[in-house]
Coordinates of C-alpha atoms and ligand atoms in Angstrom, one line a residue:
M10 CA -128.1 -59.4 -135.2
T11 CA -128.8 -57.2 -138.3
T12 CA -125.9 -56.6 -140.6
N13 CA -125.6 -53.0 -141.7
I14 CA -124.4 -52.6 -145.3
L15 CA -123.5 -49.1 -146.6
F16 CA -123.9 -48.6 -150.4
A17 CA -121.2 -46.0 -151.2
A18 CA -121.2 -45.2 -154.9
K19 CA -122.7 -42.5 -157.2
A20 CA -126.4 -41.9 -156.8
E21 CA -127.3 -43.3 -160.2
R22 CA -125.7 -46.6 -159.2
W23 CA -128.0 -46.9 -156.2
T24 CA -131.0 -46.8 -158.5
T25 CA -129.5 -49.7 -160.5
Y26 CA -128.4 -51.7 -157.5
E27 CA -131.0 -51.3 -154.8
T28 CA -133.4 -54.0 -156.1
P29 CA -130.9 -56.7 -157.2
L30 CA -128.7 -56.2 -154.2
T31 CA -131.7 -56.5 -151.8
K32 CA -132.8 -59.6 -153.7
A33 CA -129.4 -61.2 -153.6
L34 CA -128.8 -60.4 -149.9
T35 CA -132.3 -61.8 -149.0
G36 CA -131.6 -64.9 -151.1
A37 CA -128.3 -65.4 -149.2
G38 CA -130.3 -65.6 -146.0
I39 CA -128.7 -62.5 -144.5
D40 CA -130.6 -60.3 -141.9
F41 CA -129.5 -56.9 -143.3
D42 CA -130.1 -53.2 -143.4
L43 CA -128.9 -51.8 -146.8
R44 CA -128.7 -48.0 -147.1
T45 CA -126.8 -45.2 -148.6
E46 CA -126.3 -43.5 -145.2
F47 CA -125.5 -44.7 -141.8
A48 CA -123.6 -43.4 -138.8
P49 CA -120.1 -44.7 -139.7
E50 CA -119.6 -46.5 -136.4
E51 CA -122.7 -48.7 -137.2
V52 CA -121.4 -50.0 -140.6
D53 CA -120.4 -53.7 -141.0
Y54 CA -119.7 -53.8 -144.8
I55 CA -119.3 -51.1 -147.5
V56 CA -120.3 -52.0 -151.1
Y57 CA -118.0 -49.5 -152.7
A58 CA -117.1 -47.6 -155.8
P59 CA -113.8 -45.8 -155.6
N60 CA -115.4 -42.6 -157.0
S61 CA -117.8 -42.4 -154.1
D62 CA -117.7 -39.7 -151.4
V63 CA -116.3 -42.2 -148.8
Q64 CA -112.5 -41.7 -148.9
D65 CA -111.6 -41.8 -145.2
F66 CA -112.4 -45.2 -143.6
T67 CA -111.2 -44.2 -140.2
P68 CA -114.6 -43.5 -138.7
Y69 CA -115.9 -46.9 -139.7
T70 CA -114.8 -48.5 -136.5
R71 CA -116.7 -51.8 -136.8
L72 CA -116.2 -52.3 -140.6
R73 CA -115.4 -55.9 -141.5
A74 CA -114.7 -55.6 -145.3
V75 CA -115.0 -53.3 -148.3
L76 CA -116.5 -54.9 -151.4
N77 CA -115.4 -53.1 -154.5
L78 CA -118.0 -52.9 -157.3
W79 CA -115.3 -52.7 -160.0
A80 CA -112.6 -55.1 -161.1
G81 CA -109.9 -52.4 -161.0
V82 CA -108.9 -51.3 -157.5
E83 CA -106.2 -48.7 -158.2
G84 CA -108.5 -46.0 -156.9
V85 CA -108.7 -47.5 -153.4
V86 CA -105.9 -50.0 -152.9
G87 CA -103.4 -47.4 -151.7
N88 CA -105.9 -45.8 -149.2
E89 CA -104.0 -46.0 -145.9
T90 CA -107.2 -45.4 -143.9
L91 CA -108.5 -48.8 -145.1
T92 CA -107.2 -51.5 -142.8
V93 CA -109.9 -54.2 -143.3
P94 CA -110.0 -56.7 -146.3
L95 CA -110.8 -55.3 -149.7
T96 CA -112.4 -57.5 -152.4
R97 CA -112.6 -56.7 -156.1
L98 CA -115.3 -57.7 -158.5
V99 CA -115.1 -61.0 -160.4
D100 CA -118.4 -61.6 -162.0
H101 CA -119.4 -63.7 -165.0
G102 CA -121.4 -60.9 -166.5
L103 CA -118.3 -58.7 -166.5
T104 CA -116.3 -61.5 -167.9
Q105 CA -118.7 -62.3 -170.7
G106 CA -118.9 -58.7 -171.7
M107 CA -115.2 -58.5 -171.9
I108 CA -115.0 -61.7 -174.0
E109 CA -117.5 -60.3 -176.5
W110 CA -115.8 -56.9 -176.8
V111 CA -112.3 -58.3 -177.3
M112 CA -113.6 -61.0 -179.7
G113 CA -115.3 -58.3 -181.8
H114 CA -112.2 -56.1 -182.1
T115 CA -109.9 -59.1 -182.6
L116 CA -112.1 -60.3 -185.5
R117 CA -112.1 -56.8 -187.0
Y118 CA -108.3 -56.9 -187.3
H119 CA -108.1 -60.6 -188.1
L120 CA -110.6 -60.4 -191.0
G121 CA -109.4 -57.0 -192.2
I122 CA -113.0 -55.7 -192.0
D123 CA -111.9 -52.1 -192.3
G124 CA -110.5 -52.8 -195.7
H125 CA -113.9 -53.8 -197.0
I126 CA -115.9 -51.1 -195.3
N127 CA -113.5 -48.4 -196.5
G128 CA -112.7 -50.0 -199.9
Q129 CA -116.1 -49.7 -201.7
D130 CA -114.3 -48.4 -204.8
G131 CA -115.1 -50.9 -207.5
I132 CA -111.8 -52.8 -207.1
W133 CA -112.2 -56.6 -206.6
R134 CA -109.7 -57.4 -203.8
N135 CA -110.4 -61.1 -203.4
V136 CA -107.6 -61.9 -200.9
A137 CA -109.1 -64.1 -198.1
P138 CA -107.9 -63.7 -194.6
P139 CA -105.9 -66.5 -193.0
L140 CA -107.6 -68.9 -190.6
A141 CA -107.5 -68.1 -186.9
Q142 CA -105.0 -70.9 -186.3
D143 CA -102.5 -68.9 -188.4
R144 CA -103.0 -65.7 -186.4
K145 CA -101.0 -65.2 -183.2
V146 CA -102.8 -63.3 -180.4
T147 CA -101.1 -62.5 -177.1
V148 CA -103.1 -61.6 -174.0
L149 CA -101.1 -59.7 -171.4
G150 CA -102.7 -60.6 -168.0
L151 CA -104.2 -64.0 -167.3
G152 CA -106.5 -63.2 -164.4
A153 CA -110.2 -63.5 -164.2
L154 CA -110.7 -61.6 -167.5
G155 CA -107.5 -62.3 -169.3
A156 CA -107.7 -66.1 -168.9
A157 CA -111.3 -66.2 -170.0
V158 CA -110.6 -64.0 -173.0
A159 CA -107.5 -66.1 -173.9
Q160 CA -109.6 -69.3 -173.8
A161 CA -112.4 -67.8 -175.8
L162 CA -109.9 -66.8 -178.5
A163 CA -108.3 -70.2 -178.4
G164 CA -111.8 -71.7 -178.7
L165 CA -112.2 -69.9 -182.0
G166 CA -108.9 -71.4 -183.1
F167 CA -106.5 -68.5 -182.6
D168 CA -102.9 -69.3 -181.7
V169 CA -102.9 -67.7 -178.2
T170 CA -100.0 -66.8 -175.9
G171 CA -100.7 -65.4 -172.4
W172 CA -98.4 -63.5 -170.0
S173 CA -98.8 -63.1 -166.2
R174 CA -96.7 -62.3 -163.2
S175 CA -96.6 -65.8 -161.8
P176 CA -96.3 -69.1 -163.8
K177 CA -99.5 -70.6 -165.2
E178 CA -100.8 -73.7 -167.0
I179 CA -103.9 -73.1 -169.0
D180 CA -105.3 -75.5 -171.6
R181 CA -104.5 -74.5 -175.2
I182 CA -102.6 -71.3 -174.1
H183 CA -98.8 -70.9 -174.4
C184 CA -98.1 -69.3 -171.0
E185 CA -95.2 -66.9 -170.4
C186 CA -94.5 -65.1 -167.2
G187 CA -92.4 -62.4 -165.5
P188 CA -90.3 -59.7 -167.1
Q189 CA -88.2 -62.3 -168.9
G190 CA -91.3 -63.8 -170.5
L191 CA -92.5 -60.5 -172.0
Q192 CA -90.2 -60.7 -175.0
A193 CA -91.4 -64.2 -175.9
A194 CA -95.0 -63.1 -175.5
L195 CA -94.7 -60.1 -177.7
S196 CA -92.1 -61.1 -180.4
E197 CA -94.5 -63.0 -182.6
A198 CA -97.8 -61.4 -181.7
D199 CA -100.0 -60.2 -184.6
I200 CA -102.5 -58.8 -182.1
V201 CA -101.8 -57.9 -178.4
V202 CA -104.7 -57.6 -175.9
L203 CA -103.9 -55.8 -172.6
L204 CA -105.8 -57.1 -169.5
L205 CA -103.4 -56.2 -166.8
P206 CA -104.3 -54.2 -163.6
N207 CA -103.0 -50.7 -163.2
T208 CA -100.1 -51.0 -160.6
P209 CA -96.6 -49.5 -160.4
A210 CA -95.2 -52.7 -161.9
T211 CA -97.5 -52.7 -164.9
E212 CA -97.2 -49.0 -165.9
N213 CA -95.9 -48.5 -169.4
T214 CA -95.8 -52.3 -170.0
L215 CA -96.0 -51.2 -173.7
N216 CA -93.3 -48.6 -174.1
A217 CA -90.8 -47.7 -176.9
E218 CA -88.7 -50.8 -176.1
S219 CA -91.4 -53.4 -175.8
L220 CA -93.4 -52.0 -178.8
A221 CA -90.2 -52.5 -180.8
L222 CA -90.2 -56.2 -179.9
M223 CA -93.5 -56.8 -181.7
P224 CA -93.6 -57.8 -185.3
R225 CA -93.9 -54.7 -187.7
G226 CA -97.6 -54.0 -188.4
A227 CA -99.0 -55.6 -185.3
F228 CA -102.3 -54.5 -183.7
I229 CA -103.0 -53.5 -180.1
I230 CA -106.3 -53.8 -178.2
N231 CA -106.3 -52.2 -174.7
P232 CA -109.4 -52.7 -172.5
G233 CA -107.1 -52.9 -169.4
R234 CA -106.1 -49.4 -168.1
G235 CA -104.6 -46.4 -169.8
P236 CA -101.3 -46.3 -167.9
L237 CA -100.4 -49.7 -169.3
I238 CA -99.2 -48.0 -172.5
D239 CA -96.8 -45.1 -172.9
D240 CA -99.0 -42.8 -175.1
D241 CA -96.2 -41.0 -176.7
A242 CA -94.3 -44.2 -177.6
L243 CA -97.5 -45.6 -179.1
L244 CA -98.0 -42.5 -181.3
V245 CA -94.5 -42.8 -182.5
A246 CA -94.9 -46.5 -183.2
L247 CA -98.2 -45.8 -185.1
D248 CA -96.7 -43.1 -187.2
S249 CA -93.7 -45.3 -188.2
G250 CA -95.9 -48.3 -189.1
Q251 CA -94.4 -50.4 -186.3
I252 CA -98.0 -50.7 -185.0
A253 CA -100.6 -50.8 -187.7
H254 CA -103.6 -49.8 -185.5
A255 CA -104.7 -49.6 -181.9
T256 CA -108.1 -49.9 -180.3
L257 CA -108.1 -48.2 -176.9
D258 CA -110.9 -48.3 -174.4
V259 CA -109.1 -46.9 -171.4
F260 CA -106.9 -43.8 -171.0
R261 CA -104.7 -42.0 -168.5
I262 CA -107.3 -39.2 -168.3
E263 CA -111.0 -40.2 -168.7
P264 CA -113.0 -38.9 -170.4
L265 CA -110.2 -38.7 -173.0
P266 CA -109.7 -34.9 -173.6
A267 CA -111.2 -33.7 -176.9
D268 CA -107.9 -32.4 -178.1
H269 CA -106.0 -35.6 -177.4
A270 CA -104.1 -36.9 -180.4
F271 CA -105.8 -40.3 -180.1
W272 CA -109.2 -38.9 -181.2
A273 CA -107.9 -37.7 -184.6
H274 CA -105.3 -40.3 -185.3
P275 CA -106.4 -42.4 -188.4
Q276 CA -104.8 -45.6 -186.9
V277 CA -106.5 -45.3 -183.5
T278 CA -110.1 -46.3 -182.6
V279 CA -111.2 -44.8 -179.3
T280 CA -114.0 -46.4 -177.3
P281 CA -115.2 -44.7 -174.1
H282 CA -114.4 -47.2 -171.4
I283 CA -117.3 -49.5 -172.4
A284 CA -115.4 -52.8 -173.0
S285 CA -117.3 -54.3 -170.1
E286 CA -119.2 -53.0 -167.2
T287 CA -120.3 -54.4 -163.9
R288 CA -123.7 -56.0 -164.3
A289 CA -125.9 -55.3 -161.3
S290 CA -127.8 -58.6 -161.3
T291 CA -124.7 -60.8 -161.4
A292 CA -122.5 -58.5 -159.3
S293 CA -125.1 -58.4 -156.5
Q294 CA -125.0 -62.1 -156.2
V295 CA -121.2 -62.1 -155.9
I296 CA -121.3 -59.4 -153.2
A297 CA -124.1 -61.1 -151.3
E298 CA -122.2 -64.4 -151.4
N299 CA -119.1 -62.8 -150.1
I300 CA -120.9 -61.1 -147.2
R301 CA -122.6 -64.5 -146.4
R302 CA -119.2 -66.2 -146.4
D303 CA -117.7 -63.7 -144.1
L304 CA -120.6 -63.8 -141.6
N305 CA -120.3 -67.6 -141.6
G306 CA -116.5 -67.5 -140.9
E307 CA -115.6 -68.6 -144.4
P308 CA -112.8 -66.9 -146.3
L309 CA -113.8 -64.0 -148.5
L310 CA -113.4 -64.5 -152.3
H311 CA -111.3 -62.2 -154.6
V312 CA -109.4 -60.5 -151.8
V313 CA -107.0 -57.8 -153.1
D314 CA -103.3 -58.3 -152.3
R315 CA -102.5 -54.8 -151.0
T316 CA -98.8 -55.2 -151.5
L317 CA -99.1 -56.2 -155.2
G318 CA -101.9 -53.6 -155.7
Y319 CA -104.4 -56.0 -157.4
Ligands
LIG15 P1 -106.9 -60.0 -162.2 O1 -107.8 -61.3 -162.0 O2 -106.4 -59.4 -160.9 O3 -105.7 -60.4 -163.1 C1 -104.6 -59.6 -163.3 C2 -103.6 -60.4 -164.2 O4 -102.5 -59.5 -164.5 C3 -103.1 -61.6 -163.5 O5 -102.9 -62.7 -164.4 C4 -101.7 -61.1 -163.0 O6 -100.7 -62.1 -162.9 C5 -101.3 -60.2 -164.1 N1 -100.3 -59.2 -163.6 C6 -100.4 -58.3 -162.6 N2 -99.2 -57.7 -162.5 C7 -98.4 -58.2 -163.4 C8 -97.1 -57.9 -163.8 N3 -96.3 -57.0 -163.1 N4 -96.5 -58.6 -164.8 C9 -97.2 -59.5 -165.5 N5 -98.5 -59.8 -165.2 C10 -99.1 -59.2 -164.2 O7 -107.7 -58.9 -163.0 P2 -109.0 -59.0 -164.0 O8 -110.2 -59.2 -163.2 O9 -108.6 -60.0 -165.0 O10 -109.0 -57.6 -164.6 C11 -107.9 -57.0 -165.3 C12 -108.1 -55.5 -165.5 O11 -109.1 -55.3 -166.5 C13 -108.6 -54.8 -164.3 O12 -107.6 -54.5 -163.3 C14 -109.1 -53.5 -164.9 O13 -108.1 -52.6 -164.9 C15 -109.5 -54.0 -166.3 N6 -110.9 -53.9 -166.6 C16 -111.4 -53.0 -167.6 C17 -112.7 -53.0 -167.9 C18 -113.2 -52.1 -169.0 O14 -114.4 -51.9 -169.2 N7 -112.3 -51.5 -169.8 C19 -113.6 -53.7 -167.2 C20 -113.2 -54.6 -166.2 C21 -111.8 -54.6 -165.9 P3 -100.9 -63.3 -161.8 O15 -102.0 -64.2 -162.4 O16 -99.6 -64.0 -161.8 O17 -101.3 -62.7 -160.5

């Protein structure tokens, strides 16, 4: 029997996904009909972006699963009309993009690159940076992205600590967990990278109290989600010198309003939520494989825990 797959995302995404998704579903041996419109009661799977027009899942009476196109699910996880499994995106293209973005911004801080770009003033400042092994980097969140980023940083030689909700053992990473582990994860960090999901439990992970735990003059890199940081507390910490500089890719309101203090702050670099994006070619393969698994009675991969919110 033909499997009906609804693609529910912004129109421009369909242009990007139609060909790779068709190819991946065909390659997975699925007899499918992939469209942007169906009668709701005919739909088996929804390939989904939380900003699509589909917000009420009630009419989708034979729906088997919703396959999120994004790694973050905060825009759909609390939807009470969704009663079937929800999967999130774990895809090596997304992971590789995040590794590259975090590595670049970490090296900017580690090597003091700004000092040389801005300091073209005839003064010979020949102070070499320390080796990576002498730089402590903490990654908050050790999931698909955080663990890969932590290992890439460790691969370059950085002294890496990671923090997660549950205990972990990861080669070359000092692992801390739970609320009691946060202090240890932050207290010696020269650079902190946030790769946590946006849930009620992670909101304001960096606030006045936790920012004060970090060594004076530490750096922050946030490609996770805006609500992970208390904006006002960060601005105070930047102004006092407690935090030397922050690179922020994600914000409570996106696009970041033009009059937001982050834009003009000399110790903040704003990037417009571009740390890593879903790559259609690799993401399509992950989605097709998950549909194939479900049709064959195998467990879905990357299922969201609705109670934890990620
Ligand atoms: P993931 O695999 O779900 O990993 C989440 C990690 O956060 C896990 O290690 C989890 O701990 C930890 N965590 C969750 N709640 C916690 C808590 N209360 N205390 C301590 N640790 C907690 O997610 P992912 O795929 O790595 O993605 C992480 C986030 O990156 C996404 O949710 C999204 O917001 C963001 N993202 C941003 C971009 C961008 O372009 N800026 C792109 C993709 C993703 P456990 O391992 O113990 O469960």
